Short mmCIF file of C-alpha atoms and ligand atoms in Angstrom, two decimals:
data_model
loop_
_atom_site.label_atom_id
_atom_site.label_comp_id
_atom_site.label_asym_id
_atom_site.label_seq_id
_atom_site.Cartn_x
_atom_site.Cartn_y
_atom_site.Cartn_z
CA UNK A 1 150.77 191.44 -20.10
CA UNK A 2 149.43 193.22 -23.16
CA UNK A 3 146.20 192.34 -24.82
CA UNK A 4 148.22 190.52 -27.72
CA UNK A 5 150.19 188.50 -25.69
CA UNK A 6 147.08 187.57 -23.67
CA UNK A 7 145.82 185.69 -27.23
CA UNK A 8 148.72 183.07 -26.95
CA UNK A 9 147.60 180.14 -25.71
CA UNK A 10 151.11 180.11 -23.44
CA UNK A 11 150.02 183.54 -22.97
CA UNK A 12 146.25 182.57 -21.52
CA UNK A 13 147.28 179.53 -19.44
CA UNK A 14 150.24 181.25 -17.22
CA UNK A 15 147.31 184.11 -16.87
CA UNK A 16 144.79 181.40 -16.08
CA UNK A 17 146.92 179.47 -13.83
CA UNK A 18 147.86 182.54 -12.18
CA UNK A 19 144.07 183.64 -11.60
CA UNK A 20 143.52 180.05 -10.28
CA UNK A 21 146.06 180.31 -8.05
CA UNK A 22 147.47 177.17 -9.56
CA UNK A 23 151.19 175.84 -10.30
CA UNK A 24 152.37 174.35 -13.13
CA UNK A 25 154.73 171.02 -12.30
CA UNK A 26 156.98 170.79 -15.35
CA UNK A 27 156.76 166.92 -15.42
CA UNK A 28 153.15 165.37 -14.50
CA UNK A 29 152.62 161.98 -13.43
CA UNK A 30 148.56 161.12 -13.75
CA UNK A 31 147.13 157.61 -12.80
CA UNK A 32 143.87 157.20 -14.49
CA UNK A 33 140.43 154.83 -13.94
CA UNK A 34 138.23 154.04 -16.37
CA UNK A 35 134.95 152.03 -15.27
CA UNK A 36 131.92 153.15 -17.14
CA UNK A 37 130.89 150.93 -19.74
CA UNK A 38 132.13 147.57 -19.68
CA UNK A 39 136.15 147.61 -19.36
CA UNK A 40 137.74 148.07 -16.35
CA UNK A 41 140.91 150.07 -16.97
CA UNK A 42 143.92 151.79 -14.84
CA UNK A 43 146.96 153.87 -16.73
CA UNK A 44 149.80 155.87 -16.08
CA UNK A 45 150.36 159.03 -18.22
CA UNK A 46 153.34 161.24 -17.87
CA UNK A 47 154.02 164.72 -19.82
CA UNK A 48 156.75 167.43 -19.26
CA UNK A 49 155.44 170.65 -20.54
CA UNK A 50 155.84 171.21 -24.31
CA UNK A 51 157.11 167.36 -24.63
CA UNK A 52 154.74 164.47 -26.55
CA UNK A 53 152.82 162.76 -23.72
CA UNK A 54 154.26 159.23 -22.73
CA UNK A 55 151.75 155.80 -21.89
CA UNK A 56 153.91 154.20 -18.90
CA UNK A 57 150.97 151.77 -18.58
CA UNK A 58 147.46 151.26 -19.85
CA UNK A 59 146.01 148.08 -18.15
CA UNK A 60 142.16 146.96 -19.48
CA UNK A 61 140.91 144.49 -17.84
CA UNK A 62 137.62 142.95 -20.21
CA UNK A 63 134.10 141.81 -18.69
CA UNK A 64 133.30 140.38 -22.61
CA UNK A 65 132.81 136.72 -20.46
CA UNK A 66 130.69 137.97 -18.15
CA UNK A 67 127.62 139.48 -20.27
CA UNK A 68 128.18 136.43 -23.06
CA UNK A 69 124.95 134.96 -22.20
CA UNK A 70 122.79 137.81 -22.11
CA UNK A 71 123.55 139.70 -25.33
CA UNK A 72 124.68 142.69 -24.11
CA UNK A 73 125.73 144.62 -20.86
CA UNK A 74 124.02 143.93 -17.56
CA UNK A 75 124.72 147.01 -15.78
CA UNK A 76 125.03 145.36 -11.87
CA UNK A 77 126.89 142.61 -13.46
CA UNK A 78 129.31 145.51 -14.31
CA UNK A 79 129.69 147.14 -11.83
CA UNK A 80 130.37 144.54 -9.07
CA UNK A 81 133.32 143.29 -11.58
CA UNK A 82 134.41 146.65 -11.84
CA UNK A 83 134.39 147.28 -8.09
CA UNK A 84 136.21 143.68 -7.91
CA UNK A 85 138.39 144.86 -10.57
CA UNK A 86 139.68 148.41 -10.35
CA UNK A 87 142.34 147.51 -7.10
CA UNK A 88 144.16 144.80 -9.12
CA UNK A 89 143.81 146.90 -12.40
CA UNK A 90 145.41 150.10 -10.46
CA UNK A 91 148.40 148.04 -8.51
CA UNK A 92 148.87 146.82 -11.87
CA UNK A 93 149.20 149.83 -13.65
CA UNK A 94 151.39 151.03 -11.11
CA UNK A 95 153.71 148.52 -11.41
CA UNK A 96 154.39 148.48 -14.77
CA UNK A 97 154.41 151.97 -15.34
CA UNK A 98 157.54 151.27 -12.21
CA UNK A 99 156.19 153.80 -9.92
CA UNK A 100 154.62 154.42 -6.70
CA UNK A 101 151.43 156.23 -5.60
CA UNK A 102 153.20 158.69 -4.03
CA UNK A 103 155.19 159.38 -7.51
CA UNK A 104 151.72 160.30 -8.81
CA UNK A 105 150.64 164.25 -8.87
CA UNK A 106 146.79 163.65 -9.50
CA UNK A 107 144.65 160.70 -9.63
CA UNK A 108 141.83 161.10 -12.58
CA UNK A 109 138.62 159.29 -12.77
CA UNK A 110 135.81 159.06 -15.41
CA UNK A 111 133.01 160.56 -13.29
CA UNK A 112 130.62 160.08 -16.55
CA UNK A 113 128.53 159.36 -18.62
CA UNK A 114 128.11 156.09 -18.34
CA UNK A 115 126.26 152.77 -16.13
CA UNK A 116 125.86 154.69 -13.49
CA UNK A 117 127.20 151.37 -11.22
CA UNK A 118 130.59 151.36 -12.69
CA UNK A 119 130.97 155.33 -12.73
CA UNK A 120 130.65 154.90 -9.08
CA UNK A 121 132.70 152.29 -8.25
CA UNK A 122 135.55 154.25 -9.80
CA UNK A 123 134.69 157.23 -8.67
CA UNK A 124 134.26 155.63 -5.24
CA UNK A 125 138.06 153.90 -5.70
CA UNK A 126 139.24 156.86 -7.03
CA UNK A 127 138.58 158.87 -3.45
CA UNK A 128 140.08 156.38 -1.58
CA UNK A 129 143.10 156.61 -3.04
CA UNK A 130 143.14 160.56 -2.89
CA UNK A 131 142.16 160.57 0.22
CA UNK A 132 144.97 157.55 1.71
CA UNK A 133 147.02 159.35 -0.35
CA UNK A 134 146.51 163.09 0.37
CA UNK A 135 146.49 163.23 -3.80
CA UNK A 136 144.59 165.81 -6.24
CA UNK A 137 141.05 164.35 -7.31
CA UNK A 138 140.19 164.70 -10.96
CA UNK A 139 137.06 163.92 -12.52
CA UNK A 140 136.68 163.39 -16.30
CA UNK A 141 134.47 162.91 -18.77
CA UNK A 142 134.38 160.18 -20.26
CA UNK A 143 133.71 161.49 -23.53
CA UNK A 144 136.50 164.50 -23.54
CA UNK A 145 138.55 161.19 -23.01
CA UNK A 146 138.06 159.85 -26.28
CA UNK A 147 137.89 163.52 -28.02
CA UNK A 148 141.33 164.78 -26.67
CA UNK A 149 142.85 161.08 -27.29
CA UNK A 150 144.19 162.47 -30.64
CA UNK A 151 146.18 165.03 -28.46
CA UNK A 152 147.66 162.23 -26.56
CA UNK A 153 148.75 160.29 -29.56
CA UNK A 154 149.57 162.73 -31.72
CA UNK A 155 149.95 166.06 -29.98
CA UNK A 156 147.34 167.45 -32.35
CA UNK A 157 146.90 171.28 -31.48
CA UNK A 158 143.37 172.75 -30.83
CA UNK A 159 140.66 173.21 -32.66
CA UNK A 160 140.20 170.50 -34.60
CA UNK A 161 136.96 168.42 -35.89
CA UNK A 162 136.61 165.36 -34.29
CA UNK A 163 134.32 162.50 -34.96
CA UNK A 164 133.23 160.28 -31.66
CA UNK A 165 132.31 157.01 -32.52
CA UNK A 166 131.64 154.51 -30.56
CA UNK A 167 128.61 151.82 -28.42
CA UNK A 168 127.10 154.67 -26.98
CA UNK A 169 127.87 158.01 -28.56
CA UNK A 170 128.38 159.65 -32.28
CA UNK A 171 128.91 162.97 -32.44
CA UNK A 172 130.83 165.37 -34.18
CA UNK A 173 132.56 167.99 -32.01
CA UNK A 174 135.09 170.89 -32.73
CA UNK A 175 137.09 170.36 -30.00
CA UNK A 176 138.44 174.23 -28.69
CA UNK A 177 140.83 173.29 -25.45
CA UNK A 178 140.35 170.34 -22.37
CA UNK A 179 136.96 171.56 -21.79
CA UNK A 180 135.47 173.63 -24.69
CA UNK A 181 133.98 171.34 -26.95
CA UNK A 182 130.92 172.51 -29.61
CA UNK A 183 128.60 169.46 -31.06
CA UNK A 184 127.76 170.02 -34.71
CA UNK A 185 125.79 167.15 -35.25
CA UNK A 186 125.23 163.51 -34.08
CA UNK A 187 122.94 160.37 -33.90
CA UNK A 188 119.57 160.91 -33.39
CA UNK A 189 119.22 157.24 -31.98
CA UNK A 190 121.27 154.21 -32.23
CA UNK A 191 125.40 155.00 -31.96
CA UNK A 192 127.01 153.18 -34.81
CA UNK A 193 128.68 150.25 -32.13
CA UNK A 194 125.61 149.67 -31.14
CA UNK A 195 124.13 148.77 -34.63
CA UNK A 196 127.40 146.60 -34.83
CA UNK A 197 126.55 144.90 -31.95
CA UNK A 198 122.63 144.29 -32.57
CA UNK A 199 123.77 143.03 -36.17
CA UNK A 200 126.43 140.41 -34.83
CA UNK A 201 123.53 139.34 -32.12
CA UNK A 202 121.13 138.91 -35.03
CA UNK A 203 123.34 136.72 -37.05
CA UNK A 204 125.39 134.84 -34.33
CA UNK A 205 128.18 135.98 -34.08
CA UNK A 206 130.04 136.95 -30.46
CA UNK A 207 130.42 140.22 -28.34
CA UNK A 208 131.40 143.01 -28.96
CA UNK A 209 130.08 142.76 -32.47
CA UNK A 210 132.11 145.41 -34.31
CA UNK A 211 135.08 143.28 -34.36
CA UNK A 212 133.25 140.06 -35.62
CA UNK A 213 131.38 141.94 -37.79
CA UNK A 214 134.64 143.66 -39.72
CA UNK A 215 136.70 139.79 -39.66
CA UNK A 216 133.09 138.27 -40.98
CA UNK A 217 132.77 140.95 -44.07
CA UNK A 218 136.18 140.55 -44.98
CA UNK A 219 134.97 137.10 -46.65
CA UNK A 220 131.77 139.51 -48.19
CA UNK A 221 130.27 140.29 -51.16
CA UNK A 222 129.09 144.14 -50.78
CA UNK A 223 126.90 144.75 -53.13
CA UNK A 224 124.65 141.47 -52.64
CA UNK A 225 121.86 143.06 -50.35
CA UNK A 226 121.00 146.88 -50.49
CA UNK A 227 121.28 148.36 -47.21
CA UNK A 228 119.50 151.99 -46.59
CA UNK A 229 121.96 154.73 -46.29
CA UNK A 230 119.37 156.75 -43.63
CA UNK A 231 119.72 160.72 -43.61
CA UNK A 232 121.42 161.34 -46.77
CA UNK A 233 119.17 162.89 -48.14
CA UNK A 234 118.60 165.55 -45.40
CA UNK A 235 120.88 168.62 -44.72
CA UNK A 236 123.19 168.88 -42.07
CA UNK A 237 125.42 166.23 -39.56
CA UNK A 238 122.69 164.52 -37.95
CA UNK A 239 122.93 160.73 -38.28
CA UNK A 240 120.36 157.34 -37.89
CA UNK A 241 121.12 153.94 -37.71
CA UNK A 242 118.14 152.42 -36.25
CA UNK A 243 116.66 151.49 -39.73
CA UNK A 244 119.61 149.67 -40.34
CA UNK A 245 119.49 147.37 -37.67
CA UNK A 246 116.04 146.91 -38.87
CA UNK A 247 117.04 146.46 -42.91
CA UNK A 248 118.99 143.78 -41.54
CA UNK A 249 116.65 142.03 -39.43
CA UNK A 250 114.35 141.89 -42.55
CA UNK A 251 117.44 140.91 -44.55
CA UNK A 252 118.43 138.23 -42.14
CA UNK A 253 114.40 137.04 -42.13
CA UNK A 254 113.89 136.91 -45.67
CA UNK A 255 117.15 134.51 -46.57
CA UNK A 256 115.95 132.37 -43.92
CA UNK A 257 112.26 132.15 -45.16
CA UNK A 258 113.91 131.21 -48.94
CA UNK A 259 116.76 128.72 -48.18
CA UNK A 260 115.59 127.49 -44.00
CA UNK A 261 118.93 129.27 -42.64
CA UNK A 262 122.02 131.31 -43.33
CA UNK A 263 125.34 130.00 -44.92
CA UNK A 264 128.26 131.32 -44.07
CA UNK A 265 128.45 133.67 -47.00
CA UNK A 266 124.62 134.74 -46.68
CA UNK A 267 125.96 136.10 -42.50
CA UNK A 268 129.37 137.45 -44.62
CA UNK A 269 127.49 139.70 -47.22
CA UNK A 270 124.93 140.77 -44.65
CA UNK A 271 128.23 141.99 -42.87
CA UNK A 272 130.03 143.46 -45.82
CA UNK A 273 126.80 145.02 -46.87
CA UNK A 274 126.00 146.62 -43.44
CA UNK A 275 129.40 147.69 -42.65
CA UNK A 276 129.50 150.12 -46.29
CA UNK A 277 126.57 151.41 -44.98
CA UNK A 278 127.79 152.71 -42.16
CA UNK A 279 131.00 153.71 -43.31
CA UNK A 280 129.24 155.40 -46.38
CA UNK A 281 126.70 157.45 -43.84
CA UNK A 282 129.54 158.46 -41.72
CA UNK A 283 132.30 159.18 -44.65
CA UNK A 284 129.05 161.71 -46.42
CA UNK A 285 128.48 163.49 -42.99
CA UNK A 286 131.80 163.99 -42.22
CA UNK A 287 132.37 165.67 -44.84
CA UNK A 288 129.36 167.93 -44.43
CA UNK A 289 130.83 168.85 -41.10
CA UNK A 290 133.91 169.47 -41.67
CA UNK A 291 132.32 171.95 -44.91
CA UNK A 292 130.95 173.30 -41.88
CA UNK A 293 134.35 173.08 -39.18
CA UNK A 294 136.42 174.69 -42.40
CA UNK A 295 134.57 177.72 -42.99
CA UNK A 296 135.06 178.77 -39.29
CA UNK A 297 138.59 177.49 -38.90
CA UNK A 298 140.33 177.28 -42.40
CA UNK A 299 143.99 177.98 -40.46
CA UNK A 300 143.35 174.48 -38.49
CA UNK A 301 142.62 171.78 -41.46
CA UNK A 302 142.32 168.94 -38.86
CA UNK A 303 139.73 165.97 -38.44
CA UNK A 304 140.41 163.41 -35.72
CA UNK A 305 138.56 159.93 -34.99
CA UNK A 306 137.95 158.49 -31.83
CA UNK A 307 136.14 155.67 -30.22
CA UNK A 308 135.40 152.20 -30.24
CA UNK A 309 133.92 151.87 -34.21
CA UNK A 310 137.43 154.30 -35.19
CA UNK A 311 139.54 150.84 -35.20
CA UNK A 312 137.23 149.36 -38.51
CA UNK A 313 139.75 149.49 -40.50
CA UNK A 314 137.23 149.77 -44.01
CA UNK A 315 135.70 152.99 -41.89
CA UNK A 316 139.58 154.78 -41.17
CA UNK A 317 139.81 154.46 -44.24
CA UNK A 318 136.55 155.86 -45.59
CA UNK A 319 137.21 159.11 -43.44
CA UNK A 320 140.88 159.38 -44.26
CA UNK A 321 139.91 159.77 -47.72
CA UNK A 322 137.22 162.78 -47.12
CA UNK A 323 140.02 164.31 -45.26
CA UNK A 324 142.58 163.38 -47.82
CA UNK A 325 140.30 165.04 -50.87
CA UNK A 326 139.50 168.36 -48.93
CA UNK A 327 143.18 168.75 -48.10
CA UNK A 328 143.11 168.18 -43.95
CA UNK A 329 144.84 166.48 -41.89
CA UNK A 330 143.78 162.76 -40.38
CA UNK A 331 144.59 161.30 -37.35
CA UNK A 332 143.11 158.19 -36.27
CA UNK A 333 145.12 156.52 -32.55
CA UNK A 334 146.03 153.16 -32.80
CA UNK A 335 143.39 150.50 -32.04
CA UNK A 336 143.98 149.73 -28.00
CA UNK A 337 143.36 152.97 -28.01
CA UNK A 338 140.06 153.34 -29.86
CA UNK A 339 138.24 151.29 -27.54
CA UNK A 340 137.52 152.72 -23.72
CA UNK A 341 140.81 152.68 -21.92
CA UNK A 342 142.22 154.67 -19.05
CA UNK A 343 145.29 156.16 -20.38
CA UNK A 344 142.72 158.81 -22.15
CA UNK A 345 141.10 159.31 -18.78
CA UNK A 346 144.70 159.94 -17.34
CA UNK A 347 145.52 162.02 -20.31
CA UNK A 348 142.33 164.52 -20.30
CA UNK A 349 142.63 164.87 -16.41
CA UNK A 350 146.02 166.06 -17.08
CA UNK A 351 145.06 168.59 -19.42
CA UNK A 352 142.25 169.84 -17.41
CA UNK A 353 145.06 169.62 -14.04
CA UNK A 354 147.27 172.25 -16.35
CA UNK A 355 144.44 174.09 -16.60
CA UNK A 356 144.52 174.24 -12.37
CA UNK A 357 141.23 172.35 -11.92
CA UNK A 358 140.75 170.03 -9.19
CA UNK A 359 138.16 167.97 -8.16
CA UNK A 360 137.17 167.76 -3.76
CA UNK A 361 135.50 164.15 -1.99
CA UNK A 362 132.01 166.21 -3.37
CA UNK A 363 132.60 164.75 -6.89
CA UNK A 364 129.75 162.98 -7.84
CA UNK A 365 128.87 160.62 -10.62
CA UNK A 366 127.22 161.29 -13.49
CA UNK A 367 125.23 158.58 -15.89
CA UNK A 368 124.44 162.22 -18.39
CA UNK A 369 127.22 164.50 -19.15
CA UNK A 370 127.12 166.00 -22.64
CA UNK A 371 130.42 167.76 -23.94
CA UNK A 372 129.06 170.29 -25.25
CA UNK A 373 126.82 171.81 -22.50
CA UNK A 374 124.76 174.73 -24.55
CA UNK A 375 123.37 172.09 -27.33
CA UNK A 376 120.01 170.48 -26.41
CA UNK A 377 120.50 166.56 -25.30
CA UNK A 378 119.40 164.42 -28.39
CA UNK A 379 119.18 161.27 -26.94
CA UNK A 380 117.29 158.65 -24.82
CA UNK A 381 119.20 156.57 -22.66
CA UNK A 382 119.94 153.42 -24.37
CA UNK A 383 121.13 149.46 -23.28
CA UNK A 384 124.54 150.95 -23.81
CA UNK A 385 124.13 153.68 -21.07
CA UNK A 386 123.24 157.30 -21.44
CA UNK A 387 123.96 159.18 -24.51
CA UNK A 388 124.90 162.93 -25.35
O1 KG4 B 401 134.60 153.23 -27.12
P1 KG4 B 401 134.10 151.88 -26.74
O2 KG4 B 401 135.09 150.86 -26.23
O3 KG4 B 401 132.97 151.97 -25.64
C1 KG4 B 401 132.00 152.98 -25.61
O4 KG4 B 401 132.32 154.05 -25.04
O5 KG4 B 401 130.93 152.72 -26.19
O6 KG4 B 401 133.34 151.28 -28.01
C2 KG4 B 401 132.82 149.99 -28.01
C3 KG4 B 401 132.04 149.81 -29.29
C4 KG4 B 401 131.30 148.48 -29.35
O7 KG4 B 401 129.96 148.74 -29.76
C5 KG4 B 401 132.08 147.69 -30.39
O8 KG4 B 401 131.27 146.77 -31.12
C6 KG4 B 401 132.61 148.80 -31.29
O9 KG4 B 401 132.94 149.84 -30.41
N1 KG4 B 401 133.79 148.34 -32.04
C7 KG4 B 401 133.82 148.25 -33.37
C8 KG4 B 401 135.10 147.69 -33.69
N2 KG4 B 401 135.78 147.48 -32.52
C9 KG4 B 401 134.95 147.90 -31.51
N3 KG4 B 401 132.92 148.57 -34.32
C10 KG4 B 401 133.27 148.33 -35.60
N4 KG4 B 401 134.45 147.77 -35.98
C11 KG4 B 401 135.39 147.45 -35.07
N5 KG4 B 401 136.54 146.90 -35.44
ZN1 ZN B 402 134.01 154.93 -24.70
#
């Protein structure tokens, strides 16, 4: 193999593969898990090489009833419904997909980050099966799952710029192959979900609180109260939303103090006005980053969203139109699949099976696993779970 054809990526997988001592299966059948947050999810994924991936099932089985009365996630509460879960949420995702255990080539598993609970009772369902089933062991991250997602949905070729947006993480990533990822920039406390979620608990509205937070605004003024637009005015891709939660509470405090409560359009322009903040923070610094992405990869003009906050519809938008005006490409998947599921977990440990990796009954669970592994952590470990 000469040196040139060794730069192909065709090229640098058979030569990987071959180092690996791997094979190749033309057509891959990859059951997935997905238990770290607060969804309990099983899916079938199926590719044949140099085909558009196919979903034969993505089941997601909710625990939104479970935490309603504490205002947030309750990490044991999690992960006994997970561990009650994840059987039924696997047989089902079997039988829809119409296959059999034994039609599967690999079983993948988010092995982190996440509530460390959950992560293990997947991880821990996930050797059982490989081991009853004499079946490849994958572990994924949970956050590759979400960053190769657009790959899945849209057979988006490497690099691209990818912003991950969700409850726990925000962080923008040039995503190189399965597991190459570099972090450019990210929160440097609160992820944006969160601040969705604090800002629904603070004016009553239900869990999860992005999505009654984006119906609630739609009835909003947004220019009514001035919400901060924190970090704007410093260089780079880093990104803050703790002072917003807190403009809000203040908000929230001083409409209350001048009329004795809210009305229902005082909670919607809180909402409208909150939500243009974030979408304005995270429209400005994505297009600082990909200033940054585009100056190392101008042949690859291609920004991807993924994650739980990527199905606000005002904030697609927002970022399709910074991609739109510098000329890249957008991809954003469709909502069921912004929000944790398993058929990204089944789709990343298929790329990284390609690849030849394989996991043994040593795989362990991790509530820390940043993406990028030579940048610094930048976060604490929040209600949410651990953060990269
Ligand atoms: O990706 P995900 O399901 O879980 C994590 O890995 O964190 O994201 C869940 C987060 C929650 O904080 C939820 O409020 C937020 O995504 N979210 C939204 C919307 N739908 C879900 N935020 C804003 N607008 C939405 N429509
Ligand atoms: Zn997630």
């Amino acid at each position: 193999m000469s040196g040139i054809e060794r730069d192909t990526p065709e090229c640098y997988l058979r030569h990987h593969l071959h180092a690996t001592g791997a094979t190749m299966a033309h057509t891959l059948t990859i059951l997935g898990l997905e238990s770290s947050c607060d969804d309990t999810a099983a899916a079938v994924v199926r590719q044949t090489n140099g085909a558009p991936a196919q979903i034969l099932s993505s089941v997601v089985a909710g625990q939104t009833e479970l935490h309603a009365g504490f205002g947030g996630v309750v990490p044991e509460i999690a992960a006994r419904a997970h561990t009650e879960k994840l059987d039924h949420s696997v047989e089902a995702a079997l039988a829809l997909a119409g296959v059999t255990l034994s039609d599967i080539d690999a079983i993948a598993v988010t092995a982190g980050p996440g509530l460390i609970g959950g992560v293990l009772a997947g991880v821990m369902c996930a050797k059982g099966l490989a081991a009853g089933s004499g079946k490849p062991l994958i572990g994924v991250n949970h956050l590759a799952g979400h960053a190769l997602t657009p790959r899945l949905t849209d057979d988006l070729a490497f690099p691209y710029l990818m912003l991950l947006v969700s409850g726990g993480h925000c962080q923008f990533l040039i995503a190189h192959g399965p597991d190459h990822f570099t972090r450019l920039g990210g929160t440097i406390d609160d992820a944006p979900g969160e601040a969705f979620d604090k800002t629904a608990k603070l004016l009553g509205l239900p869990q999860p609180g992005g999505p009654a937070v984006e119906r609630t605004a739609k009835a909003g003024e947004v220019n009514r109260f001035a919400f901060p637009r924190p970090l704007l005015d410093r260089p780079g891709c880093d990104m803050s939303f703790s002072g917003l939660k807190t403009a809000l509470l203040r908000t929230r405090d001083g409409v209350v103090a001048e009329k004795g409560g809210l009305s229902e359009q005082d909670r919607a322009d809180m909402c409208a006005g909150f939500q243009a903040a974030v979408s304005d923070v995270l429209a400005e610094k994505s297009r600082r980053a990909l200033s940054v992405y585009l100056n190392d990869h101008p042949q690859t003009p291609a920004f991807a969203v993924a994650g739980g906050v990527a199905a606000n519809q005002r904030i697609r938008a927002a970022l399709e139109q910074v991609a739109d005006s510098m000329g890249v490409r957008f991809t954003a998947p469709p909502l069921a699949l912004c929000t944790d599921n398993a058929a990204m977990i089944a789709w990343a440990g298929l790329e990284r099976f390609r690849l030849g990796h394989r996991d043994d009954m040593t795989l362990s669970a991790r509530p820390r696993w940043p993406l990028d592994k030579l940048s610094p952590t930048m976060l604490g470990s929040g209600k949410r779970g651990a953060k990269a």
